[in-house]
PDB file of C-alpha atoms and ligand atoms in Angstrom:
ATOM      1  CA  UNK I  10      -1.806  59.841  74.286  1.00  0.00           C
ATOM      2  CA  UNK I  11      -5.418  59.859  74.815  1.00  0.00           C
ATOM      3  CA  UNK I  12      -5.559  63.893  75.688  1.00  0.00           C
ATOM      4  CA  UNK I  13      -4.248  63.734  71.781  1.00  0.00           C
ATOM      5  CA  UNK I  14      -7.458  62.710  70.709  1.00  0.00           C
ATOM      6  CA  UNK I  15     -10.085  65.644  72.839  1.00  0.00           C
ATOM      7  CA  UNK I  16     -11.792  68.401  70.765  1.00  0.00           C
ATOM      8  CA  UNK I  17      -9.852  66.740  67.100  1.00  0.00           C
ATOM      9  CA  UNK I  18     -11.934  68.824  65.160  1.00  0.00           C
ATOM     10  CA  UNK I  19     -11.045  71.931  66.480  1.00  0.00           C
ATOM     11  CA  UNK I  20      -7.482  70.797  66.731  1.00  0.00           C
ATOM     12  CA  UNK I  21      -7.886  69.650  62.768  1.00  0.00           C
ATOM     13  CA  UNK I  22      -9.278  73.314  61.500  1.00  0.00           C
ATOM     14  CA  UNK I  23      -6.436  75.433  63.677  1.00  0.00           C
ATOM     15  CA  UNK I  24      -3.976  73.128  61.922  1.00  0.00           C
ATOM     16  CA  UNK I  25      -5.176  74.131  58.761  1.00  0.00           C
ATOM     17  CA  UNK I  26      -5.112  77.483  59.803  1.00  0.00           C
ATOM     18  CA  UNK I  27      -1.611  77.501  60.971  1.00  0.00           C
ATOM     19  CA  UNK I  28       0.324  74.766  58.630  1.00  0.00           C
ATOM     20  CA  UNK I  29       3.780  76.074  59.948  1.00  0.00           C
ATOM     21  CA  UNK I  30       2.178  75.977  63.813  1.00  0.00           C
ATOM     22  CA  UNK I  31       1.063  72.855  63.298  1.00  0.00           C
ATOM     23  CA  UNK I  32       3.889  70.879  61.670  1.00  0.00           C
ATOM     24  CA  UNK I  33       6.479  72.478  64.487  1.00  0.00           C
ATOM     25  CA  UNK I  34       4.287  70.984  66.639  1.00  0.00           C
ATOM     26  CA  UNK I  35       4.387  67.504  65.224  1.00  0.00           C
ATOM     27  CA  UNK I  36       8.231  67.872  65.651  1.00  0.00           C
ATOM     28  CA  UNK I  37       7.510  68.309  69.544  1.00  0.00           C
ATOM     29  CA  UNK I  38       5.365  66.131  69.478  1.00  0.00           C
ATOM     30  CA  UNK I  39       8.062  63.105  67.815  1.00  0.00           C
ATOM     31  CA  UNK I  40      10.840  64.652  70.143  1.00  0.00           C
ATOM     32  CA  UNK I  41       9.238  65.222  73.162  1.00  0.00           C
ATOM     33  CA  UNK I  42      11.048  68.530  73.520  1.00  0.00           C
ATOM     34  CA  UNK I  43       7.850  69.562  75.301  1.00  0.00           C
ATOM     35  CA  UNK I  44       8.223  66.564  77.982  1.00  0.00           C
ATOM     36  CA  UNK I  45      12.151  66.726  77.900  1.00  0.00           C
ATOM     37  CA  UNK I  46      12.199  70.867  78.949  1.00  0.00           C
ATOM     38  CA  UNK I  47       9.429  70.153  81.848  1.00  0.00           C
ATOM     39  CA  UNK I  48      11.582  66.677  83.407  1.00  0.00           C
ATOM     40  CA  UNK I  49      14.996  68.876  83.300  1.00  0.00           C
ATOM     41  CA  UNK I  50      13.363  72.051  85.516  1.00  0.00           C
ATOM     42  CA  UNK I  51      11.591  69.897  87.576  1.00  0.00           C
ATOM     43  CA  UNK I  52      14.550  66.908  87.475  1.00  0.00           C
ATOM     44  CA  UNK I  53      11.670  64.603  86.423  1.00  0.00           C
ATOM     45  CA  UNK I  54      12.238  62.106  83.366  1.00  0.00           C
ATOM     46  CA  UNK I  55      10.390  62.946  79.746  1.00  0.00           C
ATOM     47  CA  UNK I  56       8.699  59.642  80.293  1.00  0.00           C
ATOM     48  CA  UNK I  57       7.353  60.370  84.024  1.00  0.00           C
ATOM     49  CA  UNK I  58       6.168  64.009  82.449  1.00  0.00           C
ATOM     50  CA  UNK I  59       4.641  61.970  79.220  1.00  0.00           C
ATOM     51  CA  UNK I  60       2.871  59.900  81.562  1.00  0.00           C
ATOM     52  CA  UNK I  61       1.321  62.767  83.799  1.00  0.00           C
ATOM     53  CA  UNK I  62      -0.040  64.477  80.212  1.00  0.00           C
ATOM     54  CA  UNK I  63      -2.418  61.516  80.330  1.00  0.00           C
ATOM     55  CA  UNK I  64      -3.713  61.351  83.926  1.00  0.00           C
ATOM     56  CA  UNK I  65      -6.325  63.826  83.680  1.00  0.00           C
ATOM     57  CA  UNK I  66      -8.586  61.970  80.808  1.00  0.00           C
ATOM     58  CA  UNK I  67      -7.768  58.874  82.465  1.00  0.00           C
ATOM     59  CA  UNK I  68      -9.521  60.134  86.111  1.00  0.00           C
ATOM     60  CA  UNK I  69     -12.840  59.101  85.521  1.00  0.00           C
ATOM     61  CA  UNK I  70     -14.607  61.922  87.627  1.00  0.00           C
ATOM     62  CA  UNK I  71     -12.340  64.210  85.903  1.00  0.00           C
ATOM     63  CA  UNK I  72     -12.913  63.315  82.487  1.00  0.00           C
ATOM     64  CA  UNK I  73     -16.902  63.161  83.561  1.00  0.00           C
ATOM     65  CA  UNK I  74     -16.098  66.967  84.434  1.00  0.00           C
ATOM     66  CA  UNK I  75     -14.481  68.417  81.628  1.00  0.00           C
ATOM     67  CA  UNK I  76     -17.111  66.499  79.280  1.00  0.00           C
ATOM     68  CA  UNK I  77     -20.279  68.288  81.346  1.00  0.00           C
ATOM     69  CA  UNK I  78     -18.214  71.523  81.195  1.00  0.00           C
ATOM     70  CA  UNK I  79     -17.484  71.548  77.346  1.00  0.00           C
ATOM     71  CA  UNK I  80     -21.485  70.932  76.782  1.00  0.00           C
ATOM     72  CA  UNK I  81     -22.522  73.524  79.466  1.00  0.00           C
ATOM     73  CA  UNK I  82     -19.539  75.962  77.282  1.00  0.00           C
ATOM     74  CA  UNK I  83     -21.407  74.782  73.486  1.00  0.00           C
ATOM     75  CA  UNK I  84     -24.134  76.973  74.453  1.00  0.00           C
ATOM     76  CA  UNK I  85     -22.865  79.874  76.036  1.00  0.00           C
ATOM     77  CA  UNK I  86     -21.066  82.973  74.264  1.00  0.00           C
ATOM     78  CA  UNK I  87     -18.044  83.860  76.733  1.00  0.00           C
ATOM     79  CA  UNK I  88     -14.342  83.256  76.266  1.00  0.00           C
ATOM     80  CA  UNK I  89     -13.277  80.375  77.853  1.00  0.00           C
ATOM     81  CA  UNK I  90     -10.149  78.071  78.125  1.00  0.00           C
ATOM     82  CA  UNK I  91      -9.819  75.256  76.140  1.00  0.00           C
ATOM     83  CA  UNK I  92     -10.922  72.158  78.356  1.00  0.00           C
ATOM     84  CA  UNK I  93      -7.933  69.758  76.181  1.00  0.00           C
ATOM     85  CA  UNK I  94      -4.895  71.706  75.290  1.00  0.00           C
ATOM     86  CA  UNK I  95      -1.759  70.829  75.540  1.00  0.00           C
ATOM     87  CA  UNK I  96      -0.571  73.812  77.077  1.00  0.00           C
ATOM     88  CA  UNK I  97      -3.006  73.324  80.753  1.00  0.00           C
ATOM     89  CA  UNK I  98      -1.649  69.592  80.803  1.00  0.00           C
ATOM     90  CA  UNK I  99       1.325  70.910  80.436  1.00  0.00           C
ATOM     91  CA  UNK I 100       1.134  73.018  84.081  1.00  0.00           C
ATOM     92  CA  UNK I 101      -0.705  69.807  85.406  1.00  0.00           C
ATOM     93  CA  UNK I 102       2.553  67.363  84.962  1.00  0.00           C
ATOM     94  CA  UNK I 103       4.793  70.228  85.983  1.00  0.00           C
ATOM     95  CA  UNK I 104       2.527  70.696  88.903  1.00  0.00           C
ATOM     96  CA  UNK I 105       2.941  66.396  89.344  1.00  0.00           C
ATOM     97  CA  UNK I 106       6.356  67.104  88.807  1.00  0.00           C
ATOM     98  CA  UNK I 107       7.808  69.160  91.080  1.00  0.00           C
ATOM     99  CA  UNK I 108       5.147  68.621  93.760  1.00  0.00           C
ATOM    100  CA  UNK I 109       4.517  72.179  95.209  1.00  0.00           C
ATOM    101  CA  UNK I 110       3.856  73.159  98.475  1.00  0.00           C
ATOM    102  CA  UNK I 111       2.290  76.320  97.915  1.00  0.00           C
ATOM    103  CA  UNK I 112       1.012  77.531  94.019  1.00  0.00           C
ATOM    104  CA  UNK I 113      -0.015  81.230  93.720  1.00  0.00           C
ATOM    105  CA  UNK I 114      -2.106  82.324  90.374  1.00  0.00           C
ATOM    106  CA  UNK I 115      -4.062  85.057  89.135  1.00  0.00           C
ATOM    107  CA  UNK I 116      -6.866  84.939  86.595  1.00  0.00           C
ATOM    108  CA  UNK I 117      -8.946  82.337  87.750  1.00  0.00           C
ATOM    109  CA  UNK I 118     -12.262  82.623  85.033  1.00  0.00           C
ATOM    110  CA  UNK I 119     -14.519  79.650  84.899  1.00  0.00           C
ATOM    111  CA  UNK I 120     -11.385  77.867  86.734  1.00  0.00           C
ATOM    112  CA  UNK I 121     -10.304  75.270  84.252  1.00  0.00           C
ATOM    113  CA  UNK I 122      -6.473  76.004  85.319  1.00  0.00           C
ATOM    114  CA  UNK I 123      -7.237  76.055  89.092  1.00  0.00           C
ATOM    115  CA  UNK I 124      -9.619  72.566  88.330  1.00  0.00           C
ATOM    116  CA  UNK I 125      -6.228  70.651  86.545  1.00  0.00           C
ATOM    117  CA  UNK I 126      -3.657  72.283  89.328  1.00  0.00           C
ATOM    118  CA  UNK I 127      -6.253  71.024  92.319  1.00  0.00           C
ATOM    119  CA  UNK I 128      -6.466  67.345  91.010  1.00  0.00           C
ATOM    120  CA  UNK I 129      -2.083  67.833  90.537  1.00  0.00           C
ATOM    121  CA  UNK I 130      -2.200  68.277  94.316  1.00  0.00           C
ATOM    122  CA  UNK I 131      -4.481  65.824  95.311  1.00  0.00           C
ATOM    123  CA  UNK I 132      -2.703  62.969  92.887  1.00  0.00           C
ATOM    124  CA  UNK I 133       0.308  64.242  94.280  1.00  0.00           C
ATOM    125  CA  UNK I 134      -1.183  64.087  98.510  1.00  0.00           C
ATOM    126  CA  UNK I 135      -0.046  67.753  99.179  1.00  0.00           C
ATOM    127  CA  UNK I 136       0.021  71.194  98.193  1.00  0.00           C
ATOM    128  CA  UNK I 137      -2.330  74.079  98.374  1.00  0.00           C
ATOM    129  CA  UNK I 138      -3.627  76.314  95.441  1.00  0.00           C
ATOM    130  CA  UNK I 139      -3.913  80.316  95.995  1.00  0.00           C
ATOM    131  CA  UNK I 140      -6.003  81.721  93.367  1.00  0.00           C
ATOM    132  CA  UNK I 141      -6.228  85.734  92.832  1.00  0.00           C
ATOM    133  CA  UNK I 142      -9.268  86.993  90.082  1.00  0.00           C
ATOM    134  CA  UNK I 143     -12.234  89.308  89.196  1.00  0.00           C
ATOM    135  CA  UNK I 144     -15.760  88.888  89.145  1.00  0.00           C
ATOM    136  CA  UNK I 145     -15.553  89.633  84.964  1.00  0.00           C
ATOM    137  CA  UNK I 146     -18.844  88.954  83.069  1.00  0.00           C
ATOM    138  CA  UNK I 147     -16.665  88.708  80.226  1.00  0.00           C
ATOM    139  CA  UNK I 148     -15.240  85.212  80.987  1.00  0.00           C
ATOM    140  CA  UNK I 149     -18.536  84.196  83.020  1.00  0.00           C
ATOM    141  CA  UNK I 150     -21.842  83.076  82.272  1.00  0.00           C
ATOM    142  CA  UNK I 151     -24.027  84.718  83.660  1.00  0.00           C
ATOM    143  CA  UNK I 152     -24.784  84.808  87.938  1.00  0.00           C
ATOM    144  CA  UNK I 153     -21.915  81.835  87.638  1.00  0.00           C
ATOM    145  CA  UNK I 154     -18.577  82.682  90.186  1.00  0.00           C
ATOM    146  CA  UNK I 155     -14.846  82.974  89.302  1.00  0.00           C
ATOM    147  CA  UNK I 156     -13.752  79.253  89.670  1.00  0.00           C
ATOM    148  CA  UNK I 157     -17.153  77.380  89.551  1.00  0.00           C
ATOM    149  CA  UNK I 158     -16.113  74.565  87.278  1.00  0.00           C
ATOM    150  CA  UNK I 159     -14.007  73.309  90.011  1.00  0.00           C
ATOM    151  CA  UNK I 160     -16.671  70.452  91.984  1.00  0.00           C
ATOM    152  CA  UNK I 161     -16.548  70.073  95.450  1.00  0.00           C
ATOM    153  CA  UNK I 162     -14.303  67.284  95.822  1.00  0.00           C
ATOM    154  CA  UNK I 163     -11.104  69.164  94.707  1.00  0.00           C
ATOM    155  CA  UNK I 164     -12.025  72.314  97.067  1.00  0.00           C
ATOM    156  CA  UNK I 165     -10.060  71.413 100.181  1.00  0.00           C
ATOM    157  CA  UNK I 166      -7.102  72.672  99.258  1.00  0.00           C
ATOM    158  CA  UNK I 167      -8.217  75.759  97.492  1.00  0.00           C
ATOM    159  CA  UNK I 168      -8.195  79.474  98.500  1.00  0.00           C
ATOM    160  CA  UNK I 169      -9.580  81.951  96.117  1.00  0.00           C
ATOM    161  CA  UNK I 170      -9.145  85.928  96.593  1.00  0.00           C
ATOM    162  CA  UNK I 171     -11.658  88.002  94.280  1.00  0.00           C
ATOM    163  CA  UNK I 172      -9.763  91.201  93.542  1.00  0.00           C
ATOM    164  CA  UNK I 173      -7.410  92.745  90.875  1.00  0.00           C
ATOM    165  CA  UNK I 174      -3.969  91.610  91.637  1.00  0.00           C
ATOM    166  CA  UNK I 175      -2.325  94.905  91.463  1.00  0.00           C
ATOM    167  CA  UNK I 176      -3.780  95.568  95.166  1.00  0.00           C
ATOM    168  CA  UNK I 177      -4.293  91.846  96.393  1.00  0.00           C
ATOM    169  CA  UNK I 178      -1.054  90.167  95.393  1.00  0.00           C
ATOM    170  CA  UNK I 179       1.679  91.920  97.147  1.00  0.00           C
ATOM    171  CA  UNK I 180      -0.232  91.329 100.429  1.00  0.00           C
ATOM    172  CA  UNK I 181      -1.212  87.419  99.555  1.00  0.00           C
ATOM    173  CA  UNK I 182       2.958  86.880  98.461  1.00  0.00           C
ATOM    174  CA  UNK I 183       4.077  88.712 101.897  1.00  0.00           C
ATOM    175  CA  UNK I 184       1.442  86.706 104.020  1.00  0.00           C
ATOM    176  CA  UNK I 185       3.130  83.506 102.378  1.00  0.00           C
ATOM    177  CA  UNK I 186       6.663  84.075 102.309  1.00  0.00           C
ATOM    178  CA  UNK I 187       7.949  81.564 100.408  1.00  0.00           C
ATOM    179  CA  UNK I 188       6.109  80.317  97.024  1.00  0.00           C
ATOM    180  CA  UNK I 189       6.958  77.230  94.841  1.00  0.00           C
ATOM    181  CA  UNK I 190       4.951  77.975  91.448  1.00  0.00           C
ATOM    182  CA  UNK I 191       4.039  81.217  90.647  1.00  0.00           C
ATOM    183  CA  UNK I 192       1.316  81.589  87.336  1.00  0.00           C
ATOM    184  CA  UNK I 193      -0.051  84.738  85.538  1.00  0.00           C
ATOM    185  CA  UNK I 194      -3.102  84.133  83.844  1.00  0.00           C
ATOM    186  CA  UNK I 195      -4.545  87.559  84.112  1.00  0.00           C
ATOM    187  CA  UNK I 196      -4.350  90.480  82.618  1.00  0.00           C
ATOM    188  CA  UNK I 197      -1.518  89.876  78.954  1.00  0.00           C
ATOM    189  CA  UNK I 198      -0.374  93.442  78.796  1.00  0.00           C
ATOM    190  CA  UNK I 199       3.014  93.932  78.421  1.00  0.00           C
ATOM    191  CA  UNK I 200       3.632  96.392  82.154  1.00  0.00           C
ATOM    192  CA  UNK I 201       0.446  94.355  84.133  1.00  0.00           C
ATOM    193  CA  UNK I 202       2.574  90.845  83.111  1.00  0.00           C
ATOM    194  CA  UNK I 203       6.323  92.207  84.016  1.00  0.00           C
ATOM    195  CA  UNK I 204       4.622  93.632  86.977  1.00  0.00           C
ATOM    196  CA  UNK I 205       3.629  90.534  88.692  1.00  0.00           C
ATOM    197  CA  UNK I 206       6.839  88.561  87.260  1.00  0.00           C
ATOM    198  CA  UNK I 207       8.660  91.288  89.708  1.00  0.00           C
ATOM    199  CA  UNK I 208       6.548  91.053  92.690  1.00  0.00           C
ATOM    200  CA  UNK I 209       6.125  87.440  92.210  1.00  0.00           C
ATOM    201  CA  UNK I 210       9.758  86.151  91.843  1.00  0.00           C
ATOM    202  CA  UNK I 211      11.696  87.348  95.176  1.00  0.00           C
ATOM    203  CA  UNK I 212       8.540  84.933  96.511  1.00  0.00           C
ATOM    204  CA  UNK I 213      10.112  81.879  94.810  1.00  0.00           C
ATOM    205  CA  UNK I 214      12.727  79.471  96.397  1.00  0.00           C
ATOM    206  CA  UNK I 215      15.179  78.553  94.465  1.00  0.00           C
ATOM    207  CA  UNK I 216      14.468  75.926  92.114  1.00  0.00           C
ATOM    208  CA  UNK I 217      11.068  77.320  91.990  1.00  0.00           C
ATOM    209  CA  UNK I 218       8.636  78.150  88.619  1.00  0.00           C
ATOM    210  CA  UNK I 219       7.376  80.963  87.197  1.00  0.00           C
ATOM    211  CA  UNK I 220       4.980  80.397  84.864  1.00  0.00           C
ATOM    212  CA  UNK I 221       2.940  82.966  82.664  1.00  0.00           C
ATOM    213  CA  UNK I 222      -0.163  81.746  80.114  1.00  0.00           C
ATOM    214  CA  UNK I 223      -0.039  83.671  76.595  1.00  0.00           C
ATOM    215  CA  UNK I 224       3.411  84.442  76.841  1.00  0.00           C
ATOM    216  CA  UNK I 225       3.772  85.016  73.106  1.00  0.00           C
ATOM    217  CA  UNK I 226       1.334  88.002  73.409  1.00  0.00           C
ATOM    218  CA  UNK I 227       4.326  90.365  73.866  1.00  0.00           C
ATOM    219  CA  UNK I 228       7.968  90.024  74.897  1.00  0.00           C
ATOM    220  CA  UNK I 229       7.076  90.265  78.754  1.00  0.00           C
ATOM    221  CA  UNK I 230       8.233  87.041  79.506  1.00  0.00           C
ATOM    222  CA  UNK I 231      11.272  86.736  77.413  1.00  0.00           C
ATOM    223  CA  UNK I 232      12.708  90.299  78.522  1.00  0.00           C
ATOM    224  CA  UNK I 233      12.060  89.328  82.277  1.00  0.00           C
ATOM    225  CA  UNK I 234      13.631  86.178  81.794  1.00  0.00           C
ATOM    226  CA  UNK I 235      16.987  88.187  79.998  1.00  0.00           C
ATOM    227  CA  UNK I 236      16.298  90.479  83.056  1.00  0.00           C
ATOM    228  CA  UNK I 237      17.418  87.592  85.401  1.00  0.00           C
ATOM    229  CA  UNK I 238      19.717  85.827  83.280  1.00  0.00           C
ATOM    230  CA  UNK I 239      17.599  82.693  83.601  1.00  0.00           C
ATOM    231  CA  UNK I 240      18.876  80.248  81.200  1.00  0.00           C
ATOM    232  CA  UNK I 241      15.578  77.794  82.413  1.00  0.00           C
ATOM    233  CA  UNK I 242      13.075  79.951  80.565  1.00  0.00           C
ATOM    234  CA  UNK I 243      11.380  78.921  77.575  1.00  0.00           C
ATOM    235  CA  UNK I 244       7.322  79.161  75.760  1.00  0.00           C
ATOM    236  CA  UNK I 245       5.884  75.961  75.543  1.00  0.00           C
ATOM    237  CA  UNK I 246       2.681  75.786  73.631  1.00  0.00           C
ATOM    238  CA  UNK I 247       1.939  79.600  74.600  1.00  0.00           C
ATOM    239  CA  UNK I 248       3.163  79.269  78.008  1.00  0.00           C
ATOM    240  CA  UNK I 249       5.981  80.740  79.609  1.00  0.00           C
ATOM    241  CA  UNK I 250       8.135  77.939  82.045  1.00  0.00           C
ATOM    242  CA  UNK I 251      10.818  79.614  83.877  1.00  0.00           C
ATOM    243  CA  UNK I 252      12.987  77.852  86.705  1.00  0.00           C
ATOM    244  CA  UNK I 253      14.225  80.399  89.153  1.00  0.00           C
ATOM    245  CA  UNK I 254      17.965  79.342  89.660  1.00  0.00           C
ATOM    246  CA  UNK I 255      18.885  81.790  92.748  1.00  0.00           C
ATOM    247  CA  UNK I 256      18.232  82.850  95.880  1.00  0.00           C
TER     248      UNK I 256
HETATM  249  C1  SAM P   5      -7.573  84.189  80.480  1.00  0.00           C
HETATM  250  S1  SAM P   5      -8.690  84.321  81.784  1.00  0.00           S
HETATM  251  C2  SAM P   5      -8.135  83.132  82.919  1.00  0.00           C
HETATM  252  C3  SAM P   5      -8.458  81.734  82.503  1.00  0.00           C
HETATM  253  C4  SAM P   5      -8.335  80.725  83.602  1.00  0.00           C
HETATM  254  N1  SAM P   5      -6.968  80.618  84.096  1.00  0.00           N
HETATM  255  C5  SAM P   5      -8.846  79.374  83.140  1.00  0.00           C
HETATM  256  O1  SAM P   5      -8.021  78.483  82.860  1.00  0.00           O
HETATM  257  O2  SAM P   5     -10.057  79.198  83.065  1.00  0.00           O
HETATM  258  C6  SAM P   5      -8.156  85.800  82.513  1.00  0.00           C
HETATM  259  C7  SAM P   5      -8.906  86.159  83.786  1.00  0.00           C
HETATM  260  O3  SAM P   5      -8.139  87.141  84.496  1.00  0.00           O
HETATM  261  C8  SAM P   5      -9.013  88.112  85.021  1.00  0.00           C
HETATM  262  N2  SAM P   5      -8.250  89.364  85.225  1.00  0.00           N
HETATM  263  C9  SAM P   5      -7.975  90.338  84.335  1.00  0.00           C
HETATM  264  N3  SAM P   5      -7.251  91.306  84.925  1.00  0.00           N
HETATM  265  C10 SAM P   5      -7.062  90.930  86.205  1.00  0.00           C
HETATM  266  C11 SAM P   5      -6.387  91.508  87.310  1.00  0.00           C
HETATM  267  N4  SAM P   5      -5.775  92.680  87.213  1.00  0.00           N
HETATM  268  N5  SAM P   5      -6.369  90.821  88.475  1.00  0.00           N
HETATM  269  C12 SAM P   5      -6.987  89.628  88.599  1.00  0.00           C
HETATM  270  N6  SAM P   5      -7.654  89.037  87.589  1.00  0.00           N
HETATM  271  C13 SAM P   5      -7.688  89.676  86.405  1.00  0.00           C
HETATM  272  C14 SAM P   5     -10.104  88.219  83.967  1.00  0.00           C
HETATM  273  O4  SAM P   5     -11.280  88.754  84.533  1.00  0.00           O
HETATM  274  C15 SAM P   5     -10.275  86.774  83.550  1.00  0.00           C
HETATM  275  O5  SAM P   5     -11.203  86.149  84.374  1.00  0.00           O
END
């Protein structure tokens, strides 16, 4: 439980903000509906997926990382992730989970989704990490690069295209075939999200995950997810967790 404990303040004045938010999420929390949804698609138990939540605070070097990166973020004015949430620990034990070979996703910023995917493939000894995303002052400081938050020693097994994804990722799916996880973290409008749900699905094996960050922004993850009939589909802390059931 010690991720439960990272950034409390800010935790504390969103929960006054959102009372109804907050108390659903204290149900989750005593349930583990969270944990229980991410074991069945990736036929891992609540427990193992409860126990992954807290790797990441518990890596020393990590930790040392996402402590440097929230001080280097307290002085600079651009819209970052947030280093603690739920929701990015939340892709990390699905990424422990199901053990990917090959994770495609777009919207890389200051690369605090790529950082917590790379150290799920080096805990779990294999996988590689395709990353598609613009040079965007907006989510940059300044003269930094798309992904520079992730150090050195979770690099080897991380490719990063700079590029919109409506011309790179059709090329980068066809070059790979076959994809495991597939996450949209780029650009939440309703057509640019159902567009790469289509191109990116055919690219998943069975049994494989689609995942899409702000998912409540608009209904382009439930109506894909109708679209397909996929009864493994469901928004977790913001983010969309599908399970592809078909070839
Ligand atoms: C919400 S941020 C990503 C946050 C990142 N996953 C993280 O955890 O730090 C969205 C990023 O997607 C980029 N983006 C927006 N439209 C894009 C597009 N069409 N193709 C690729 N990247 C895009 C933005 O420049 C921005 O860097």
């Amino acid at each position: 439980m010690k991720w439960l404990f990272q950034n409390v303040g800010k935790r504390a004045a969103f929960a006054f903000k959102n009372p109804r938010y907050a108390a659903g999420s204290i149900v989750r929390e005593l349930t583990r509906s969270d944990e229980s949804f991410i074991g069945r698609i990736t036929s891992a138990k609540a427990q193992e997926i409860r126990g992954y939540l807290n790797e990441p605070v518990s890596t020393p070097e990590f930790a040392a990382l996402l402590k440097d990166a929230a001080e280097e973020f307290r002085h600079l004015s651009i819209e970052s992730a947030d280093l603690f949430a739920k929701k990015v620990l939340l892709q990390y034990a699905a990424v422990r989970a199901l053990a990917p070979e090959r994770i495609v996703e777009t919207g890389i910023a200051n690369g605090v989704s790529s950082a917590y995917l790379l150290l799920a493939i080096q805990k779990n000894g294999k996988g590689r990490l395709h990353s598609i995303g613009l040079r965007d002052p907006a989510f940059l400081p300044v003269g930094k690069e798309p992904g520079w938050l992730v150090p050195s020693w979770l690099r080897g097994s991380w490719q990063v295209e700079i590029g919109d994804s409506r011309q790179v990722l059709p090329s980068s799916l066809s070059r790979f075939g076959t994809i495991d996880m597939f996450i949209h973290d780029s650009l939440h409008t309703y057509e640019h999200m159902l567009w790469e749900f289509e191109i990116a699905y055919p690219a998943l094996r069975p049994g494989g995950l689609l995942l899409s960050d702000d998912a409540l922004w608009n209904s382009a993850f439930h109506d894909f997810a109708r679209k397909m009939q996929e009864q493994d589909a469901r928004i977790l802390r913001g983010v969309g967790f599908l399970r592809k059931s078909k070839a």
